[in-house]
Amino acid sequence: MIELDGEPAGPGALASLALTNYGHFTTLLVENGRVRGLELHLERLIRDCRTLFDAALDPDRVRKLARRAAPEHGRATVRVTVFDPALNLGNIAADARPGILVTSRPAPDKPPGPLRVRSVVHRRDLPEVKSVGLFPTLRLRRQAQRAGYDDVLFTGADGDLLEGGTWNIGLVPGGEVLAGTTRQLLRRATDGPTELVGLADLDSVEAVFATNAAVGVRPVTGIDDRAFPAAHPSVTRLAEIYQALPGSPL
């Protein structure tokens, strides 16, 4: 399903998104009509819309449009993308009227396996915004996968851990790096630490995990040449805590 403002998305609007590639999004895991951390997703959409378009976004309208794409029962991954089809390379400074693009796909029933990742020095432009500009991320992910890894882990030039390709990283013991919605939910539930850590700190780490809205908590079994367990009591506990969190009605 692909709808723009509640109507089938035409090729012109999709071409505008593909060619101009200016906008932001969030991804919801909808389970039986409910979403964990829904308020955080909505807050992010509102904040990012103001940042990119200097425009307000109606959260009730977002929910209404997203509900159209979500099954009443079962699991689905729903992506909400905010962009203005009228903006292009020639008029990017014009006043914006952002539209809401909603897409959905079935969510897998089984959680994905652990991740092996390669670190790479990279910092996203405006990292606090979940933007649609994924070219650098996908280029680096492709290189990592062709080298035998599953994904990439971004670091600063000084080795500080920043974020994964499309996920956030947590350490046992340790803390979050970039606070995504899933990581924020876990922090609320566990009162976890928030210190910044670097590659050098991994030598004293017991376990590593990745978080995002689509999969929850996922073990990381390798970062470069460092190995970590696929099963660790703390990571298992975090996964159980996350699964037990109540979702809000979409």
PDB file of C-alpha atoms in Angstrom:
ATOM      1  CA  MET A   1       0.000   0.000   0.000  1.00  0.00           C
ATOM      2  CA  ILE A   2       1.268   3.454  -0.958  1.00  0.00           C
ATOM      3  CA  GLU A   3      -0.919   6.478  -0.208  1.00  0.00           C
ATOM      4  CA  LEU A   4      -0.224  10.200  -0.159  1.00  0.00           C
ATOM      5  CA  ASP A   5      -2.606  12.148   2.068  1.00  0.00           C
ATOM      6  CA  GLY A   6      -5.076   9.271   1.959  1.00  0.00           C
ATOM      7  CA  GLU A   7      -5.107   8.835  -1.822  1.00  0.00           C
ATOM      8  CA  PRO A   8      -3.134   6.476  -4.076  1.00  0.00           C
ATOM      9  CA  ALA A   9       0.268   8.054  -4.618  1.00  0.00           C
ATOM     10  CA  GLY A  10       0.692   9.017  -8.260  1.00  0.00           C
ATOM     11  CA  PRO A  11       3.923   8.687 -10.239  1.00  0.00           C
ATOM     12  CA  GLY A  12       4.472  12.444 -10.230  1.00  0.00           C
ATOM     13  CA  ALA A  13       4.581  12.661  -6.447  1.00  0.00           C
ATOM     14  CA  LEU A  14       6.809   9.607  -6.128  1.00  0.00           C
ATOM     15  CA  ALA A  15       9.127  10.928  -8.827  1.00  0.00           C
ATOM     16  CA  SER A  16       9.402  14.190  -6.895  1.00  0.00           C
ATOM     17  CA  LEU A  17      10.380  12.299  -3.756  1.00  0.00           C
ATOM     18  CA  ALA A  18      12.920  10.191  -5.642  1.00  0.00           C
ATOM     19  CA  LEU A  19      14.504  13.059  -7.572  1.00  0.00           C
ATOM     20  CA  THR A  20      14.488  15.774  -4.906  1.00  0.00           C
ATOM     21  CA  ASN A  21      14.872  13.403  -1.951  1.00  0.00           C
ATOM     22  CA  TYR A  22      14.056  16.016   0.698  1.00  0.00           C
ATOM     23  CA  GLY A  23      11.951  14.885   3.620  1.00  0.00           C
ATOM     24  CA  HIS A  24      11.863  12.828   6.795  1.00  0.00           C
ATOM     25  CA  PHE A  25      10.200   9.655   8.051  1.00  0.00           C
ATOM     26  CA  THR A  26       9.569   7.285  10.908  1.00  0.00           C
ATOM     27  CA  THR A  27       8.886   3.561  10.890  1.00  0.00           C
ATOM     28  CA  LEU A  28       6.186   1.999  13.052  1.00  0.00           C
ATOM     29  CA  LEU A  29       5.794  -1.635  14.005  1.00  0.00           C
ATOM     30  CA  VAL A  30       2.028  -2.069  14.293  1.00  0.00           C
ATOM     31  CA  GLU A  31       0.842  -5.125  16.217  1.00  0.00           C
ATOM     32  CA  ASN A  32      -2.896  -5.688  16.429  1.00  0.00           C
ATOM     33  CA  GLY A  33      -3.497  -1.986  15.912  1.00  0.00           C
ATOM     34  CA  ARG A  34      -1.039  -0.817  18.587  1.00  0.00           C
ATOM     35  CA  VAL A  35       2.423   0.785  18.417  1.00  0.00           C
ATOM     36  CA  ARG A  36       5.108   0.859  21.101  1.00  0.00           C
ATOM     37  CA  GLY A  37       6.341   4.386  21.686  1.00  0.00           C
ATOM     38  CA  LEU A  38       3.735   5.940  19.413  1.00  0.00           C
ATOM     39  CA  GLU A  39       3.997   9.283  21.183  1.00  0.00           C
ATOM     40  CA  LEU A  40       7.755   9.345  20.563  1.00  0.00           C
ATOM     41  CA  HIS A  41       7.266   8.653  16.855  1.00  0.00           C
ATOM     42  CA  LEU A  42       4.723  11.464  16.608  1.00  0.00           C
ATOM     43  CA  GLU A  43       6.934  13.863  18.538  1.00  0.00           C
ATOM     44  CA  ARG A  44       9.789  13.101  16.170  1.00  0.00           C
ATOM     45  CA  LEU A  45       7.648  13.673  13.093  1.00  0.00           C
ATOM     46  CA  ILE A  46       6.394  17.003  14.432  1.00  0.00           C
ATOM     47  CA  ARG A  47       9.898  18.131  15.415  1.00  0.00           C
ATOM     48  CA  ASP A  48      11.497  17.067  12.131  1.00  0.00           C
ATOM     49  CA  CYS A  49       8.733  18.683  10.068  1.00  0.00           C
ATOM     50  CA  ARG A  50       9.351  21.973  11.826  1.00  0.00           C
ATOM     51  CA  THR A  51      13.098  21.617  11.299  1.00  0.00           C
ATOM     52  CA  LEU A  52      12.996  20.739   7.587  1.00  0.00           C
ATOM     53  CA  PHE A  53       9.911  22.605   6.399  1.00  0.00           C
ATOM     54  CA  ASP A  54       9.226  25.263   9.040  1.00  0.00           C
ATOM     55  CA  ALA A  55       5.693  23.879   9.059  1.00  0.00           C
ATOM     56  CA  ALA A  56       3.346  22.314  11.582  1.00  0.00           C
ATOM     57  CA  LEU A  57       2.273  18.687  11.356  1.00  0.00           C
ATOM     58  CA  ASP A  58      -1.035  17.422  12.737  1.00  0.00           C
ATOM     59  CA  PRO A  59      -0.366  14.234  14.748  1.00  0.00           C
ATOM     60  CA  ASP A  60      -4.032  13.208  14.651  1.00  0.00           C
ATOM     61  CA  ARG A  61      -3.934  13.328  10.861  1.00  0.00           C
ATOM     62  CA  VAL A  62      -0.772  11.222  10.861  1.00  0.00           C
ATOM     63  CA  ARG A  63      -2.482   8.604  13.017  1.00  0.00           C
ATOM     64  CA  LYS A  64      -5.592   8.595  10.841  1.00  0.00           C
ATOM     65  CA  LEU A  65      -3.593   8.071   7.656  1.00  0.00           C
ATOM     66  CA  ALA A  66      -1.328   5.447   9.227  1.00  0.00           C
ATOM     67  CA  ARG A  67      -4.338   3.472  10.472  1.00  0.00           C
ATOM     68  CA  ARG A  68      -5.484   3.063   6.876  1.00  0.00           C
ATOM     69  CA  ALA A  69      -2.296   1.131   6.131  1.00  0.00           C
ATOM     70  CA  ALA A  70      -2.271  -1.053   9.235  1.00  0.00           C
ATOM     71  CA  PRO A  71      -4.243  -4.295   9.539  1.00  0.00           C
ATOM     72  CA  GLU A  72      -6.642  -4.541  12.459  1.00  0.00           C
ATOM     73  CA  HIS A  73      -5.008  -7.806  13.485  1.00  0.00           C
ATOM     74  CA  GLY A  74      -1.508  -9.122  12.958  1.00  0.00           C
ATOM     75  CA  ARG A  75       1.780  -7.329  12.405  1.00  0.00           C
ATOM     76  CA  ALA A  76       2.801  -4.760   9.820  1.00  0.00           C
ATOM     77  CA  THR A  77       5.648  -2.324   9.312  1.00  0.00           C
ATOM     78  CA  VAL A  78       4.229   1.089   8.463  1.00  0.00           C
ATOM     79  CA  ARG A  79       6.478   3.904   7.278  1.00  0.00           C
ATOM     80  CA  VAL A  80       5.295   7.512   7.465  1.00  0.00           C
ATOM     81  CA  THR A  81       7.249   9.842   5.161  1.00  0.00           C
ATOM     82  CA  VAL A  82       6.731  13.604   5.211  1.00  0.00           C
ATOM     83  CA  PHE A  83       7.680  15.560   2.085  1.00  0.00           C
ATOM     84  CA  ASP A  84       6.348  18.265  -0.234  1.00  0.00           C
ATOM     85  CA  PRO A  85       5.804  17.055  -3.817  1.00  0.00           C
ATOM     86  CA  ALA A  86       5.906  20.664  -5.042  1.00  0.00           C
ATOM     87  CA  LEU A  87       9.459  21.272  -3.852  1.00  0.00           C
ATOM     88  CA  ASN A  88      12.305  20.586  -6.247  1.00  0.00           C
ATOM     89  CA  LEU A  89      15.886  21.601  -6.919  1.00  0.00           C
ATOM     90  CA  GLY A  90      14.790  24.918  -8.391  1.00  0.00           C
ATOM     91  CA  ASN A  91      12.405  26.092  -5.659  1.00  0.00           C
ATOM     92  CA  ILE A  92      13.690  24.365  -2.524  1.00  0.00           C
ATOM     93  CA  ALA A  93      13.378  27.602  -0.498  1.00  0.00           C
ATOM     94  CA  ALA A  94       9.654  28.028  -1.241  1.00  0.00           C
ATOM     95  CA  ASP A  95       7.060  27.873   1.527  1.00  0.00           C
ATOM     96  CA  ALA A  96       6.279  24.190   2.067  1.00  0.00           C
ATOM     97  CA  ARG A  97       3.020  22.298   2.337  1.00  0.00           C
ATOM     98  CA  PRO A  98       4.231  18.869   3.433  1.00  0.00           C
ATOM     99  CA  GLY A  99       2.227  15.799   2.512  1.00  0.00           C
ATOM    100  CA  ILE A 100       2.076  12.500   4.377  1.00  0.00           C
ATOM    101  CA  LEU A 101       3.113   9.405   2.446  1.00  0.00           C
ATOM    102  CA  VAL A 102       2.209   6.107   4.098  1.00  0.00           C
ATOM    103  CA  THR A 103       3.544   2.739   2.994  1.00  0.00           C
ATOM    104  CA  SER A 104       3.146  -0.653   4.616  1.00  0.00           C
ATOM    105  CA  ARG A 105       4.472  -4.166   4.359  1.00  0.00           C
ATOM    106  CA  PRO A 106       3.991  -7.346   6.404  1.00  0.00           C
ATOM    107  CA  ALA A 107       6.290  -7.594   9.411  1.00  0.00           C
ATOM    108  CA  PRO A 108       8.217 -10.859   9.808  1.00  0.00           C
ATOM    109  CA  ASP A 109       6.973 -13.165  12.551  1.00  0.00           C
ATOM    110  CA  LYS A 110      10.471 -14.271  13.565  1.00  0.00           C
ATOM    111  CA  PRO A 111      13.118 -11.851  14.848  1.00  0.00           C
ATOM    112  CA  PRO A 112      16.213 -11.476  12.658  1.00  0.00           C
ATOM    113  CA  GLY A 113      19.475 -13.051  13.715  1.00  0.00           C
ATOM    114  CA  PRO A 114      22.465 -11.313  15.310  1.00  0.00           C
ATOM    115  CA  LEU A 115      24.470  -8.656  13.501  1.00  0.00           C
ATOM    116  CA  ARG A 116      28.133  -8.562  12.557  1.00  0.00           C
ATOM    117  CA  VAL A 117      29.126  -5.004  11.724  1.00  0.00           C
ATOM    118  CA  ARG A 118      32.077  -3.037  10.423  1.00  0.00           C
ATOM    119  CA  SER A 119      32.928   0.338  11.920  1.00  0.00           C
ATOM    120  CA  VAL A 120      33.387   3.284   9.572  1.00  0.00           C
ATOM    121  CA  VAL A 121      34.002   6.958  10.230  1.00  0.00           C
ATOM    122  CA  HIS A 122      30.828   8.744   9.163  1.00  0.00           C
ATOM    123  CA  ARG A 123      28.487  11.311  10.684  1.00  0.00           C
ATOM    124  CA  ARG A 124      25.123  11.937   9.113  1.00  0.00           C
ATOM    125  CA  ASP A 125      24.191  15.486   8.219  1.00  0.00           C
ATOM    126  CA  LEU A 126      21.721  16.725  10.850  1.00  0.00           C
ATOM    127  CA  PRO A 127      21.731  13.349  12.651  1.00  0.00           C
ATOM    128  CA  GLU A 128      18.890  14.334  14.977  1.00  0.00           C
ATOM    129  CA  VAL A 129      16.531  14.260  11.973  1.00  0.00           C
ATOM    130  CA  LYS A 130      15.482  10.915  10.510  1.00  0.00           C
ATOM    131  CA  SER A 131      15.843  12.076   6.927  1.00  0.00           C
ATOM    132  CA  VAL A 132      15.083  10.286   3.668  1.00  0.00           C
ATOM    133  CA  GLY A 133      18.611  11.011   2.410  1.00  0.00           C
ATOM    134  CA  LEU A 134      19.967   7.473   2.820  1.00  0.00           C
ATOM    135  CA  PHE A 135      22.552   7.364   0.019  1.00  0.00           C
ATOM    136  CA  PRO A 136      25.664   7.525   2.257  1.00  0.00           C
ATOM    137  CA  THR A 137      24.199   4.944   4.635  1.00  0.00           C
ATOM    138  CA  LEU A 138      23.263   2.550   1.860  1.00  0.00           C
ATOM    139  CA  ARG A 139      26.606   2.978   0.092  1.00  0.00           C
ATOM    140  CA  LEU A 140      28.498   2.115   3.270  1.00  0.00           C
ATOM    141  CA  ARG A 141      26.113  -0.744   4.090  1.00  0.00           C
ATOM    142  CA  ARG A 142      26.611  -2.174   0.608  1.00  0.00           C
ATOM    143  CA  GLN A 143      30.384  -2.040   0.982  1.00  0.00           C
ATOM    144  CA  ALA A 144      30.205  -3.719   4.381  1.00  0.00           C
ATOM    145  CA  GLN A 145      27.898  -6.473   3.167  1.00  0.00           C
ATOM    146  CA  ARG A 146      30.066  -7.165   0.136  1.00  0.00           C
ATOM    147  CA  ALA A 147      32.980  -7.524   2.566  1.00  0.00           C
ATOM    148  CA  GLY A 148      31.083 -10.159   4.559  1.00  0.00           C
ATOM    149  CA  TYR A 149      29.452  -8.052   7.281  1.00  0.00           C
ATOM    150  CA  ASP A 150      25.760  -7.466   7.910  1.00  0.00           C
ATOM    151  CA  ASP A 151      25.848  -3.705   8.383  1.00  0.00           C
ATOM    152  CA  VAL A 152      27.894  -0.685   9.382  1.00  0.00           C
ATOM    153  CA  LEU A 153      28.484   1.083  12.681  1.00  0.00           C
ATOM    154  CA  PHE A 154      29.216   4.793  12.346  1.00  0.00           C
ATOM    155  CA  THR A 155      31.911   6.376  14.495  1.00  0.00           C
ATOM    156  CA  GLY A 156      33.387   9.827  14.883  1.00  0.00           C
ATOM    157  CA  ALA A 157      36.920  10.585  13.779  1.00  0.00           C
ATOM    158  CA  ASP A 158      38.032  10.031  17.374  1.00  0.00           C
ATOM    159  CA  GLY A 159      36.370   6.618  17.562  1.00  0.00           C
ATOM    160  CA  ASP A 160      33.212   7.628  19.447  1.00  0.00           C
ATOM    161  CA  LEU A 161      30.355   5.246  18.646  1.00  0.00           C
ATOM    162  CA  LEU A 162      27.510   7.137  16.975  1.00  0.00           C
ATOM    163  CA  GLU A 163      24.859   4.833  15.485  1.00  0.00           C
ATOM    164  CA  GLY A 164      24.286   1.906  13.190  1.00  0.00           C
ATOM    165  CA  GLY A 165      23.102   2.131   9.626  1.00  0.00           C
ATOM    166  CA  THR A 166      19.421   2.270  10.591  1.00  0.00           C
ATOM    167  CA  TRP A 167      19.620   1.375  14.277  1.00  0.00           C
ATOM    168  CA  ASN A 168      21.032   2.543  17.590  1.00  0.00           C
ATOM    169  CA  ILE A 169      23.638   0.734  19.628  1.00  0.00           C
ATOM    170  CA  GLY A 170      23.709  -0.285  23.284  1.00  0.00           C
ATOM    171  CA  LEU A 171      26.434  -1.850  25.392  1.00  0.00           C
ATOM    172  CA  VAL A 172      26.473  -4.107  28.450  1.00  0.00           C
ATOM    173  CA  PRO A 173      27.696  -2.437  30.573  1.00  0.00           C
ATOM    174  CA  GLY A 174      27.304   0.866  28.772  1.00  0.00           C
ATOM    175  CA  GLY A 175      24.724   3.242  27.459  1.00  0.00           C
ATOM    176  CA  GLU A 176      22.957   4.598  24.458  1.00  0.00           C
ATOM    177  CA  VAL A 177      24.703   6.682  21.844  1.00  0.00           C
ATOM    178  CA  LEU A 178      22.052   8.257  19.625  1.00  0.00           C
ATOM    179  CA  ALA A 179      18.590   8.112  21.184  1.00  0.00           C
ATOM    180  CA  GLY A 180      16.062   6.553  18.837  1.00  0.00           C
ATOM    181  CA  THR A 181      12.492   5.791  19.840  1.00  0.00           C
ATOM    182  CA  THR A 182      13.186   2.177  20.803  1.00  0.00           C
ATOM    183  CA  ARG A 183      16.259   3.132  22.830  1.00  0.00           C
ATOM    184  CA  GLN A 184      14.298   5.878  24.578  1.00  0.00           C
ATOM    185  CA  LEU A 185      11.614   3.380  25.561  1.00  0.00           C
ATOM    186  CA  LEU A 186      14.243   1.041  26.993  1.00  0.00           C
ATOM    187  CA  ARG A 187      15.874   3.907  28.873  1.00  0.00           C
ATOM    188  CA  ARG A 188      12.522   4.812  30.420  1.00  0.00           C
ATOM    189  CA  ALA A 189      11.887   1.217  31.398  1.00  0.00           C
ATOM    190  CA  THR A 190      15.352   0.508  32.801  1.00  0.00           C
ATOM    191  CA  ASP A 191      16.685   3.927  33.807  1.00  0.00           C
ATOM    192  CA  GLY A 192      19.793   3.099  31.799  1.00  0.00           C
ATOM    193  CA  PRO A 193      22.982   5.184  31.505  1.00  0.00           C
ATOM    194  CA  THR A 194      23.629   7.634  28.676  1.00  0.00           C
ATOM    195  CA  GLU A 195      27.411   8.103  28.606  1.00  0.00           C
ATOM    196  CA  LEU A 196      29.167   8.380  25.267  1.00  0.00           C
ATOM    197  CA  VAL A 197      31.524   5.498  24.512  1.00  0.00           C
ATOM    198  CA  GLY A 198      34.148   4.718  21.914  1.00  0.00           C
ATOM    199  CA  LEU A 199      35.700   1.805  20.058  1.00  0.00           C
ATOM    200  CA  ALA A 200      38.429   1.571  22.681  1.00  0.00           C
ATOM    201  CA  ASP A 201      35.802   0.914  25.372  1.00  0.00           C
ATOM    202  CA  LEU A 202      34.630  -2.245  23.595  1.00  0.00           C
ATOM    203  CA  ASP A 203      37.459  -4.243  25.125  1.00  0.00           C
ATOM    204  CA  SER A 204      35.678  -4.066  28.499  1.00  0.00           C
ATOM    205  CA  VAL A 205      32.171  -4.672  27.168  1.00  0.00           C
ATOM    206  CA  GLU A 206      30.336  -7.916  27.892  1.00  0.00           C
ATOM    207  CA  ALA A 207      27.701  -7.687  25.156  1.00  0.00           C
ATOM    208  CA  VAL A 208      26.425  -5.373  22.427  1.00  0.00           C
ATOM    209  CA  PHE A 209      22.932  -4.956  21.040  1.00  0.00           C
ATOM    210  CA  ALA A 210      21.113  -2.982  18.359  1.00  0.00           C
ATOM    211  CA  THR A 211      17.699  -1.388  18.707  1.00  0.00           C
ATOM    212  CA  ASN A 212      15.132  -0.022  16.300  1.00  0.00           C
ATOM    213  CA  ALA A 213      11.366   0.073  16.019  1.00  0.00           C
ATOM    214  CA  ALA A 214      11.116  -2.714  13.458  1.00  0.00           C
ATOM    215  CA  VAL A 215      13.000  -5.422  15.401  1.00  0.00           C
ATOM    216  CA  GLY A 216      13.228  -4.192  18.998  1.00  0.00           C
ATOM    217  CA  VAL A 217      16.446  -5.544  20.545  1.00  0.00           C
ATOM    218  CA  ARG A 218      18.924  -7.519  18.410  1.00  0.00           C
ATOM    219  CA  PRO A 219      22.290  -8.931  19.543  1.00  0.00           C
ATOM    220  CA  VAL A 220      25.469  -7.715  17.870  1.00  0.00           C
ATOM    221  CA  THR A 221      28.008 -10.534  17.773  1.00  0.00           C
ATOM    222  CA  GLY A 222      30.859  -8.742  16.073  1.00  0.00           C
ATOM    223  CA  ILE A 223      32.303  -5.263  15.583  1.00  0.00           C
ATOM    224  CA  ASP A 224      35.301  -5.404  13.262  1.00  0.00           C
ATOM    225  CA  ASP A 225      37.556  -8.091  14.808  1.00  0.00           C
ATOM    226  CA  ARG A 226      35.894  -8.038  18.239  1.00  0.00           C
ATOM    227  CA  ALA A 227      33.465 -10.843  19.080  1.00  0.00           C
ATOM    228  CA  PHE A 228      30.531 -10.701  21.492  1.00  0.00           C
ATOM    229  CA  PRO A 229      28.078 -13.371  22.673  1.00  0.00           C
ATOM    230  CA  ALA A 230      24.871 -13.991  20.741  1.00  0.00           C
ATOM    231  CA  ALA A 231      23.093 -14.649  24.051  1.00  0.00           C
ATOM    232  CA  HIS A 232      23.627 -12.603  27.182  1.00  0.00           C
ATOM    233  CA  PRO A 233      21.287 -12.356  30.198  1.00  0.00           C
ATOM    234  CA  SER A 234      21.161  -8.561  30.112  1.00  0.00           C
ATOM    235  CA  VAL A 235      20.369  -8.417  26.399  1.00  0.00           C
ATOM    236  CA  THR A 236      17.742 -11.131  26.788  1.00  0.00           C
ATOM    237  CA  ARG A 237      16.201  -9.170  29.659  1.00  0.00           C
ATOM    238  CA  LEU A 238      16.110  -5.963  27.609  1.00  0.00           C
ATOM    239  CA  ALA A 239      14.433  -7.806  24.734  1.00  0.00           C
ATOM    240  CA  GLU A 240      11.829  -9.197  27.121  1.00  0.00           C
ATOM    241  CA  ILE A 241      11.242  -5.781  28.691  1.00  0.00           C
ATOM    242  CA  TYR A 242      10.746  -4.232  25.279  1.00  0.00           C
ATOM    243  CA  GLN A 243       8.339  -6.933  24.136  1.00  0.00           C
ATOM    244  CA  ALA A 244       6.325  -6.476  27.329  1.00  0.00           C
ATOM    245  CA  LEU A 245       5.918  -2.726  26.876  1.00  0.00           C
ATOM    246  CA  PRO A 246       2.294  -1.848  26.125  1.00  0.00           C
ATOM    247  CA  GLY A 247       1.613  -0.270  22.763  1.00  0.00           C
ATOM    248  CA  SER A 248      -0.681   2.696  22.200  1.00  0.00           C
ATOM    249  CA  PRO A 249      -3.682   2.407  19.866  1.00  0.00           C
ATOM    250  CA  LEU A 250      -2.786   3.784  16.468  1.00  0.00           C
TER     251      LEU A 250
END
